[in-house]
XYZ file of C-alpha atoms in Angstrom:
668
model
C 110.496 98.464 38.587
C 114.263 98.786 38.966
C 116.091 96.736 41.573
C 119.579 96.951 43.004
C 120.516 93.789 44.853
C 123.185 94.164 47.518
C 124.264 90.602 48.264
C 125.538 90.304 51.804
C 125.613 94.089 52.131
C 125.866 94.226 55.860
C 128.114 91.218 56.035
C 130.530 93.248 53.908
C 130.346 95.991 56.504
C 132.013 93.682 59.007
C 135.031 93.463 56.742
C 137.234 96.365 57.792
C 139.326 95.992 54.588
C 136.368 96.564 52.288
C 134.763 99.961 51.903
C 132.699 99.303 48.756
C 129.357 97.651 48.181
C 128.963 94.745 45.750
C 126.120 95.661 43.421
C 124.213 93.232 41.276
C 121.401 93.875 38.836
C 120.718 96.758 36.525
C 123.588 99.209 36.162
C 121.912 102.515 37.029
C 125.110 104.536 37.197
C 127.774 105.642 39.657
C 125.518 108.128 41.469
C 123.410 105.330 42.885
C 126.502 103.444 43.983
C 127.682 106.616 45.692
C 124.328 107.017 47.409
C 124.542 103.524 48.899
C 128.168 103.991 49.871
C 127.410 107.311 51.623
C 124.526 105.740 53.527
C 126.788 102.869 54.608
C 129.460 105.249 55.896
C 126.994 107.231 57.973
C 125.481 104.237 59.746
C 126.750 103.464 63.273
C 128.453 100.070 63.561
C 125.824 98.933 66.071
C 123.118 99.589 63.485
C 125.018 97.684 60.789
C 125.492 94.740 63.134
C 121.804 94.686 63.997
C 120.577 94.704 60.388
C 122.860 92.145 58.637
C 121.622 89.943 55.807
C 120.757 90.888 52.230
C 119.288 94.262 51.363
C 117.243 94.905 48.250
C 116.798 98.506 47.048
C 114.133 99.073 44.430
C 112.941 102.143 42.530
C 109.205 102.239 41.947
C 106.373 104.660 41.385
C 105.012 105.435 44.837
C 101.581 106.900 45.605
C 101.084 110.465 46.855
C 104.604 111.473 45.850
C 106.055 109.418 48.704
C 109.850 109.426 48.840
C 110.338 105.853 49.955
C 109.287 103.053 52.254
C 110.796 100.085 54.057
C 109.217 96.715 53.396
C 110.199 94.275 56.110
C 108.109 91.420 54.701
C 109.503 89.674 51.648
C 107.563 86.625 50.617
C 110.366 84.196 49.705
C 112.815 84.991 52.504
C 112.592 85.125 56.280
C 112.451 88.466 58.044
C 115.774 87.855 59.790
C 117.724 87.423 56.564
C 116.270 89.979 54.183
C 114.835 93.482 54.017
C 113.683 95.677 51.189
C 113.747 99.432 50.684
C 111.726 101.095 47.968
C 112.732 104.554 46.756
C 110.693 106.686 44.389
C 111.602 106.470 40.708
C 111.608 110.282 40.693
C 115.063 110.156 42.288
C 116.603 108.316 39.293
C 117.337 111.428 37.152
C 119.181 113.098 40.031
C 121.100 109.910 40.755
C 122.147 109.775 37.100
C 123.585 113.255 37.435
C 120.778 115.120 35.672
C 119.533 118.490 36.897
C 116.364 118.146 38.965
C 114.155 120.373 41.048
C 113.571 119.984 44.781
C 112.661 117.776 46.450
C 113.864 115.076 44.026
C 117.571 115.643 44.682
C 120.517 113.411 45.566
C 120.542 114.876 49.059
C 116.873 114.025 49.569
C 117.491 110.519 48.265
C 120.215 109.998 50.882
C 117.951 111.366 53.594
C 115.177 108.985 52.515
C 117.496 105.972 52.377
C 118.802 106.651 55.905
C 115.231 107.173 57.084
C 114.185 103.778 55.745
C 117.338 102.108 57.084
C 116.285 103.484 60.448
C 112.971 101.675 60.095
C 114.710 98.413 59.202
C 117.036 98.701 62.194
C 114.059 99.468 64.411
C 112.269 96.323 63.224
C 115.289 94.075 63.833
C 114.629 93.823 67.554
C 117.222 91.907 69.564
C 117.058 92.518 73.342
C 120.375 93.030 75.120
C 121.193 90.849 78.160
C 120.308 93.767 80.451
C 116.975 94.238 78.677
C 116.252 90.499 78.925
C 116.796 90.703 82.677
C 114.347 93.610 82.860
C 111.794 91.654 80.853
C 112.148 88.653 83.147
C 111.551 90.878 86.188
C 108.428 92.381 84.584
C 107.100 88.939 83.730
C 107.596 87.842 87.342
C 105.765 90.974 88.554
C 102.922 90.192 86.194
C 102.656 86.580 87.374
C 102.817 87.635 91.026
C 99.923 90.015 90.455
C 97.914 87.316 88.715
C 98.504 84.905 91.619
C 97.594 87.583 94.152
C 94.546 89.155 92.505
C 93.391 86.633 89.917
C 91.966 83.742 91.908
C 89.577 82.595 89.186
C 90.105 82.272 85.460
C 87.782 85.254 84.933
C 89.801 87.363 87.399
C 93.079 86.391 85.751
C 91.807 87.633 82.409
C 90.726 90.907 84.026
C 94.115 91.422 85.620
C 95.903 90.763 82.343
C 93.765 93.319 80.507
C 94.016 95.995 83.194
C 97.251 97.801 82.384
C 97.141 100.282 85.291
C 96.271 97.640 87.870
C 98.667 94.983 86.633
C 101.956 96.646 85.766
C 103.875 99.875 85.829
C 103.839 101.761 82.534
C 107.501 100.816 82.012
C 106.852 97.073 82.463
C 103.812 97.277 80.231
C 105.878 98.968 77.525
C 108.786 96.530 77.940
C 106.555 93.488 77.561
C 104.927 95.035 74.501
C 108.251 96.050 72.940
C 109.028 94.505 69.574
C 111.344 97.173 68.118
C 114.808 98.450 69.003
C 113.947 102.106 69.615
C 110.384 103.201 68.853
C 108.927 100.977 71.602
C 111.788 101.480 74.060
C 110.207 103.009 77.217
C 113.131 105.405 77.647
C 112.645 106.712 74.094
C 108.885 107.036 74.580
C 109.309 108.950 77.856
C 111.944 111.211 76.333
C 109.942 112.071 73.231
C 106.535 112.361 74.887
C 104.661 109.277 73.688
C 102.236 107.413 75.946
C 102.755 104.418 73.674
C 103.656 103.810 70.043
C 100.445 105.394 68.726
C 99.426 107.994 71.318
C 101.400 111.221 71.618
C 101.246 113.665 74.542
C 102.244 116.600 72.339
C 98.810 117.371 70.867
C 99.837 120.870 69.714
C 103.320 120.270 68.306
C 105.520 123.119 67.178
C 108.862 123.078 65.363
C 108.679 119.328 64.755
C 108.203 117.850 61.234
C 104.522 117.063 60.854
C 105.030 113.526 59.528
C 107.013 112.632 62.659
C 103.743 112.484 64.567
C 102.134 109.606 62.694
C 103.496 107.217 65.321
C 106.598 106.642 67.435
C 108.207 104.518 64.695
C 107.994 107.409 62.248
C 109.175 109.837 64.923
C 112.298 107.736 65.449
C 113.085 107.399 61.741
C 112.676 111.145 61.140
C 115.147 112.070 63.833
C 117.472 109.126 63.218
C 118.361 110.440 59.759
C 118.744 113.970 61.138
C 121.010 112.665 63.869
C 123.222 111.125 61.170
C 123.140 113.995 58.669
C 122.589 117.289 60.469
C 125.586 118.720 62.384
C 123.186 121.074 64.216
C 120.991 118.226 65.524
C 122.949 118.080 68.795
C 122.007 121.732 69.421
C 118.422 121.461 68.204
C 117.426 118.290 70.087
C 120.199 117.890 72.691
C 118.395 115.433 74.978
C 117.379 113.158 72.097
C 120.877 113.494 70.634
C 122.360 112.231 73.904
C 119.954 109.271 73.881
C 121.024 108.370 70.327
C 124.734 108.738 71.106
C 124.348 106.394 74.073
C 122.053 103.973 72.254
C 124.309 103.620 69.214
C 127.653 104.267 70.937
C 128.295 106.718 68.141
C 128.949 110.455 67.712
C 128.398 111.475 64.076
C 129.762 115.035 64.385
C 132.501 115.480 66.963
C 133.481 118.986 65.890
C 130.150 120.644 65.156
C 130.233 124.410 65.592
C 126.485 124.739 66.221
C 125.272 126.930 69.065
C 122.932 125.655 71.791
C 120.585 128.499 72.737
C 120.001 128.112 76.477
C 117.941 131.289 76.927
C 114.294 130.880 77.943
C 111.485 133.423 78.109
C 110.330 134.321 81.624
C 106.554 134.192 82.066
C 104.666 137.509 81.910
C 107.837 139.516 81.288
C 109.964 140.665 78.375
C 113.070 139.269 80.052
C 115.018 136.068 79.480
C 117.043 133.749 81.679
C 120.082 131.782 80.583
C 119.769 128.257 82.018
C 123.180 127.096 80.839
C 123.641 123.740 82.655
C 127.292 124.586 83.303
C 126.089 127.495 85.477
C 123.681 125.397 87.563
C 124.841 124.248 90.989
C 121.821 122.102 91.871
C 118.249 121.338 90.895
C 115.675 121.286 93.698
C 112.266 119.654 93.751
C 109.622 122.103 95.006
C 106.532 120.764 96.729
C 103.804 123.355 97.407
C 100.994 122.821 99.912
C 97.370 122.597 98.670
C 95.577 125.802 97.694
C 91.917 126.794 97.726
C 91.304 126.585 93.966
C 90.160 123.194 92.661
C 93.253 122.822 90.473
C 95.471 123.509 93.512
C 93.868 121.215 96.066
C 96.437 118.488 95.522
C 99.398 120.853 95.849
C 101.843 121.783 93.121
C 105.144 120.377 91.823
C 107.926 122.548 90.426
C 111.685 122.427 89.832
C 114.116 125.087 91.024
C 117.286 125.623 89.004
C 119.920 126.979 91.375
C 121.695 129.254 88.917
C 124.921 131.009 89.815
C 125.382 134.733 89.471
C 127.247 135.699 86.267
C 129.773 137.405 88.547
C 130.824 134.120 90.136
C 133.847 132.394 88.693
C 133.103 129.071 90.403
C 129.900 127.036 90.489
C 129.425 125.862 94.077
C 127.405 126.127 97.327
C 127.697 129.927 97.344
C 125.302 129.953 94.388
C 122.465 129.098 96.801
C 122.649 132.747 97.868
C 122.120 134.027 94.313
C 118.334 133.810 94.631
C 117.703 136.614 92.149
C 119.172 134.377 89.435
C 117.375 131.157 90.394
C 114.801 129.972 87.840
C 111.717 127.834 88.454
C 110.337 125.323 85.924
C 106.623 124.592 86.180
C 103.796 123.251 84.051
C 100.528 125.160 83.906
C 97.416 125.223 81.784
C 97.400 128.162 79.372
C 94.001 129.682 80.206
C 92.933 131.924 77.349
C 89.485 132.650 78.781
C 88.646 135.627 80.991
C 87.257 133.145 83.496
C 88.803 129.746 84.139
C 86.482 126.793 83.566
C 86.753 123.740 85.807
C 85.150 121.551 83.129
C 87.672 122.697 80.535
C 90.462 122.062 83.016
C 89.284 118.503 83.602
C 88.706 117.639 79.938
C 91.985 118.988 78.555
C 90.726 122.116 76.785
C 93.636 124.212 78.066
C 97.112 123.849 76.601
C 99.794 122.446 78.892
C 102.937 124.566 78.714
C 106.304 124.459 80.392
C 106.879 127.868 81.973
C 109.931 129.517 83.469
C 109.600 131.948 86.371
C 111.825 133.959 88.669
C 112.354 132.238 92.005
C 111.714 135.440 93.983
C 108.288 135.897 92.359
C 107.341 132.259 92.967
C 108.245 132.615 96.629
C 106.151 135.796 96.878
C 103.157 134.277 95.083
C 102.998 131.125 97.180
C 104.028 132.433 100.599
C 102.722 135.994 100.676
C 99.810 136.038 98.261
C 98.304 132.560 98.461
C 99.359 131.688 102.032
C 100.838 128.398 100.823
C 103.998 126.917 102.264
C 106.399 124.869 100.168
C 109.581 122.851 100.486
C 112.764 123.125 98.424
C 114.633 119.794 98.382
C 117.855 119.141 96.431
C 117.714 116.291 93.930
C 120.461 113.702 94.390
C 121.500 113.462 90.762
C 124.789 113.711 88.901
C 125.737 116.529 86.565
C 124.976 114.513 83.412
C 121.427 113.929 84.625
C 121.128 117.589 85.565
C 122.278 118.505 82.072
C 119.720 116.145 80.501
C 116.907 117.744 82.521
C 117.891 121.160 81.188
C 118.291 119.841 77.636
C 114.838 118.249 77.720
C 113.360 121.445 79.191
C 114.835 123.475 76.334
C 113.373 121.076 73.761
C 109.958 121.296 75.409
C 110.183 125.081 75.661
C 110.284 125.310 71.873
C 108.265 122.297 70.732
C 105.654 121.223 73.277
C 101.994 121.957 73.757
C 99.936 119.199 75.372
C 96.479 118.998 76.947
C 96.426 120.094 80.591
C 94.043 117.983 82.670
C 93.648 118.608 86.382
C 93.375 114.937 87.278
C 95.533 113.096 84.750
C 98.000 115.300 82.826
C 98.853 117.989 85.331
C 101.817 119.854 86.808
C 103.017 116.755 88.669
C 102.676 114.166 85.895
C 104.261 116.462 83.302
C 107.247 117.277 85.498
C 107.556 113.651 86.599
C 107.785 112.590 82.951
C 110.705 114.985 82.451
C 112.510 113.441 85.433
C 111.660 109.892 84.390
C 113.079 110.526 80.911
C 116.337 112.055 82.126
C 117.281 110.376 85.425
C 118.636 106.841 85.465
C 116.490 105.386 88.253
C 114.521 102.124 88.194
C 111.927 103.293 90.740
C 110.968 106.263 88.564
C 110.668 104.068 85.474
C 108.503 101.501 87.216
C 106.135 103.806 89.137
C 103.351 106.022 87.803
C 101.888 109.005 89.658
C 98.932 111.377 89.250
C 99.370 113.939 92.055
C 102.131 116.188 93.439
C 102.141 114.180 96.660
C 102.576 111.030 94.589
C 105.584 112.552 92.822
C 107.113 113.540 96.162
C 106.591 110.061 97.632
C 108.149 108.276 94.625
C 111.142 110.614 94.454
C 111.714 110.031 98.166
C 111.323 106.266 97.787
C 113.781 106.342 94.874
C 116.385 108.007 97.100
C 116.463 111.100 94.891
C 115.572 113.690 97.550
C 118.225 115.003 99.938
C 115.851 115.383 102.899
C 118.732 116.375 105.213
C 118.990 119.669 103.293
C 115.282 120.332 102.928
C 114.287 123.995 103.374
C 110.693 124.869 104.281
C 109.269 128.239 103.225
C 106.339 128.807 105.539
C 103.108 130.554 104.662
C 103.128 134.278 105.344
C 99.844 134.092 107.232
C 101.338 133.401 110.701
C 103.387 136.616 110.344
C 100.248 138.537 109.447
C 98.484 136.951 112.406
C 101.204 138.191 114.766
C 100.963 141.669 113.248
C 97.198 141.672 113.736
C 97.564 140.542 117.345
C 99.953 143.450 117.944
C 97.283 145.877 116.732
C 94.583 144.179 118.817
C 96.900 144.422 121.853
C 97.401 148.136 121.156
C 93.634 148.586 121.097
C 93.452 147.097 124.583
C 96.316 149.306 125.806
C 94.897 152.576 124.498
C 91.132 151.995 124.857
C 90.507 153.994 121.687
C 86.946 154.324 120.410
C 87.324 153.730 116.672
C 85.299 152.605 113.674
C 87.934 149.958 113.016
C 86.469 146.561 113.906
C 88.973 144.031 115.216
C 87.098 140.761 114.689
C 89.980 138.601 113.564
C 92.684 138.682 110.909
C 90.539 137.651 107.941
C 87.926 140.272 108.762
C 90.638 142.933 109.109
C 92.206 142.032 105.762
C 88.968 141.774 103.801
C 86.498 144.155 105.410
C 88.367 147.079 106.968
C 88.733 150.394 105.135
C 91.766 152.585 104.638
C 90.239 155.604 106.426
C 89.316 153.442 109.441
C 92.821 152.031 109.672
C 94.591 155.393 109.484
C 92.176 156.929 111.984
C 92.937 154.209 114.532
C 96.652 154.473 113.778
C 96.779 158.231 114.327
C 94.785 158.039 117.570
C 96.962 155.237 118.943
C 100.181 157.131 118.175
C 98.799 160.348 119.653
C 97.707 158.581 122.859
C 101.353 157.835 123.768
C 100.102 154.717 125.580
C 101.743 152.197 123.264
C 104.230 149.980 125.080
C 106.087 149.095 121.863
C 105.365 151.686 119.138
C 107.948 150.144 116.798
C 106.107 146.821 116.654
C 102.803 148.668 116.326
C 103.894 150.752 113.317
C 105.689 147.804 111.692
C 102.555 145.676 112.067
C 100.387 148.276 110.341
C 102.843 148.501 107.447
C 103.067 144.716 107.062
C 99.305 144.274 106.952
C 98.887 147.230 104.589
C 101.386 145.653 102.173
C 99.264 142.522 101.970
C 96.001 144.484 101.664
C 97.401 146.588 98.816
C 98.472 143.502 96.891
C 95.088 141.883 97.517
C 93.268 144.989 96.265
C 95.291 144.890 93.038
C 94.241 141.264 92.540
C 90.617 142.217 93.273
C 90.771 144.931 90.600
C 92.081 142.351 88.131
C 89.173 140.053 88.980
C 86.645 142.882 88.614
C 88.209 143.832 85.284
C 87.938 140.258 83.993
C 84.331 140.102 85.179
C 83.419 143.334 83.389
C 85.096 142.227 80.155
C 83.335 138.863 80.342
C 80.015 140.627 80.908
C 80.705 142.796 77.871
C 81.453 139.725 75.752
C 78.195 138.117 76.872
C 76.152 141.253 76.120
C 75.594 142.325 79.701
C 77.410 145.051 81.597
C 78.403 144.887 85.246
C 76.893 147.343 87.709
C 79.596 149.844 88.429
C 80.803 150.623 91.918
C 79.851 154.037 93.259
C 76.716 156.161 93.069
C 75.216 159.256 91.430
C 76.870 158.700 88.059
C 75.987 161.160 85.323
C 74.046 159.290 82.555
C 76.239 160.771 79.808
C 79.383 159.790 81.685
C 77.936 156.317 82.189
C 77.269 155.955 78.468
C 80.768 157.140 77.612
C 82.349 154.711 80.065
C 80.331 151.813 78.687
C 81.433 152.668 75.154
C 85.046 152.669 76.343
C 84.470 149.362 78.080
C 83.218 147.782 74.860
C 86.358 149.001 73.092
C 88.442 147.037 75.590
C 86.114 144.058 75.138
C 86.780 144.104 71.388
C 90.519 144.324 72.109
C 90.523 141.100 74.166
C 91.008 138.846 71.119
C 93.690 141.129 69.696
C 95.494 141.117 73.031
C 95.296 137.327 73.143
C 96.803 137.055 69.649
C 99.636 139.379 70.626
C 100.356 137.330 73.757
C 100.248 134.065 71.805
C 102.593 135.435 69.128
C 105.490 135.901 71.552
C 105.296 132.408 73.065
C 108.577 130.833 71.855
C 107.000 127.752 70.257
C 104.490 129.933 68.352
C 106.981 132.240 66.674
C 107.357 132.051 62.910
C 110.858 130.645 62.747
C 112.031 128.001 60.280
C 113.813 124.775 61.180
C 113.001 122.365 63.957
C 113.702 121.998 67.671
C 115.708 124.707 69.427
C 116.376 127.398 66.804
C 119.733 128.145 65.254
C 120.621 131.662 64.143
C 119.960 130.751 60.490
C 116.364 129.799 61.339
C 115.339 133.373 62.027
C 113.957 135.290 59.017
C 116.100 138.140 60.289
C 118.835 138.016 62.889
C 117.977 136.687 66.322
C 118.551 140.186 67.732
C 116.064 141.615 65.249
C 113.565 138.907 66.243
C 114.003 139.746 69.914
C 113.521 143.429 69.144
C 110.176 142.569 67.537
C 109.211 140.504 70.574
C 110.173 143.438 72.819
C 108.091 145.754 70.634
C 105.051 143.478 70.868
C 105.588 143.103 74.624
C 105.736 146.882 74.960
C 102.475 147.143 73.020
C 100.878 144.572 75.334
C 102.059 146.545 78.357
C 100.583 149.693 76.859
C 97.193 148.016 76.379
C 97.217 146.744 79.960
C 98.239 150.190 81.241
C 95.409 151.915 79.356
C 92.999 149.264 80.555
C 94.107 149.728 84.162
C 93.662 153.504 83.969
C 90.150 152.993 82.621
C 89.063 150.383 85.149
C 90.524 152.373 88.044
C 87.916 154.941 87.080
C 85.253 152.343 86.333
C 85.590 150.675 89.748
C 85.859 153.787 91.873
C 85.312 152.237 95.304
C 88.097 149.680 94.975
C 90.411 152.233 93.350
C 89.757 154.621 96.213
C 90.801 151.909 98.656
C 94.014 151.354 96.694
C 94.843 155.067 96.828
C 93.939 155.279 100.506
C 96.086 152.258 101.393
C 99.073 153.656 99.461
C 98.679 156.992 101.245
C 98.542 155.229 104.600
C 101.732 153.314 103.833
C 103.591 156.551 103.222
C 102.505 157.727 106.677
C 103.608 154.433 108.234
C 107.006 154.695 106.508
C 107.479 158.262 107.757
C 106.714 157.163 111.318
C 109.094 154.176 110.943
C 111.910 156.575 110.039
C 111.062 158.789 113.000
C 111.053 155.913 115.482
C 114.044 154.225 113.857
C 112.939 150.666 113.267
């Protein structure tokens, strides 16, 4: 064992006139002295002040080719006055100036030393006055709860053990905190840890594997990268900002790295640039409950009010640029042909942060699902807005958690992003599990500008008015028609295209309509919804047929009098598409940003791509085009396979052309 003893190392660091380290012990050469000097120069002053005392650096043989370790327990000295770092003996040749092979290089030795210094700093916990005040408040909250709910000794013990019933997650974490960073609630929220040992990111991508042992290791890994890597601020911008604030230190003030702010838009080959300098506001979106079990508590989303590239100034006018607005939302990545409620509850599906076009979100919720939602500006400053975007970019490339309908869902995931990036005590101290809970806490925290709330109502009342116009026309004309007018839902789900056009033509020909413009417009509006609903029905039938093929049973086809040979041929074609399901899934998974084979960590830099970024995007576009081709071929096949539904689609489209022609004639 070789030991370098640095007497009063960090005391020396206080002396602004001294820039060298006093070494005692075995003379192992100038390279080791340089290593220690370089490490000293890279450390923030706040870290030096926190460590203090004597530091012993030893070189030993470490198991499993470990690079180093920090030993905070030294038997003949107190923890406050001494620490020990052990580096692998395999670094000695490189530190003596000899040629060595990776990874036993001088550069790796410096990285390891900074990593272990990070551990030592983390262990030297000394709460700031502000943190002490927070701890006192949490202790009072805990005692108040014990007095209120713990009348007997047995009840008091129950209250103390029950984390969720006793304290907010922040207070629980604060009271448990015994390190400077790795147990800091803000750090845990920002990096996705439930606590020091339990990580939310169960399917990590583009993060060093050994960073996931625990939060202490996660901190040390990124602490040394913060100090050594000029691109860190562009790879992990939210975490970089936390470190800069925590240490009051900027290691690279003139880094020329590039922060890639482009994100992939769900189910498209397009991208959106969410540059925070082009965002006017961020709105909280609260959707009403839907019929599906995973939607019965509503849905939480964020709307990034992006400005048109043509605008020179970011301001209120950007609210009009709806085609450029981007929506952030968490969803479970359902890989199955049929969604399973049990899998959704137990966390089988991967939780992913998705980006969508605002116009499509509005259409999906209002027009397709008949769900209303509110768009409410968040009352946050630009720095907080920037941190939200930075964290979203990190998650876009690195995150894959377990989506659980009742515990780790759209609301809790999004709430964690806000809690990690907005400086608000109410958010830190309050936990939620539902979208309504997130809305209530944000409102209580004073973060929602309710005076500027905009409500986007369900499309169903408009369809109801259109239906009533048709029913009124039926009364006016007295037409005998096959079209049954037994309410809106019956009209949308059970009427046929030929019945609708027959009634339409008779009503127009009767010349008894009091307001033909409203009548024609109503038919067109309802037909638009029906056509969209038929497309969704075809998708559901397609999924059902593919699932039946996977399970060894074939669905009964729509229609009658099929030729046996044609039936056999169609079933063979169906099985081909069944076999292609897994291939299609692999293609879709391969273009998810966090799944791409790119080197490096965090948000990629240009050098991370095996080829240029443009070449990578061309490959993604090529794969996307192939996926589109498969879906197109599949649609052509299933349009033939499900003849009755396809016939309704064609009939409805034909009807809409007739309605449009009449609209032009009347002049609506």
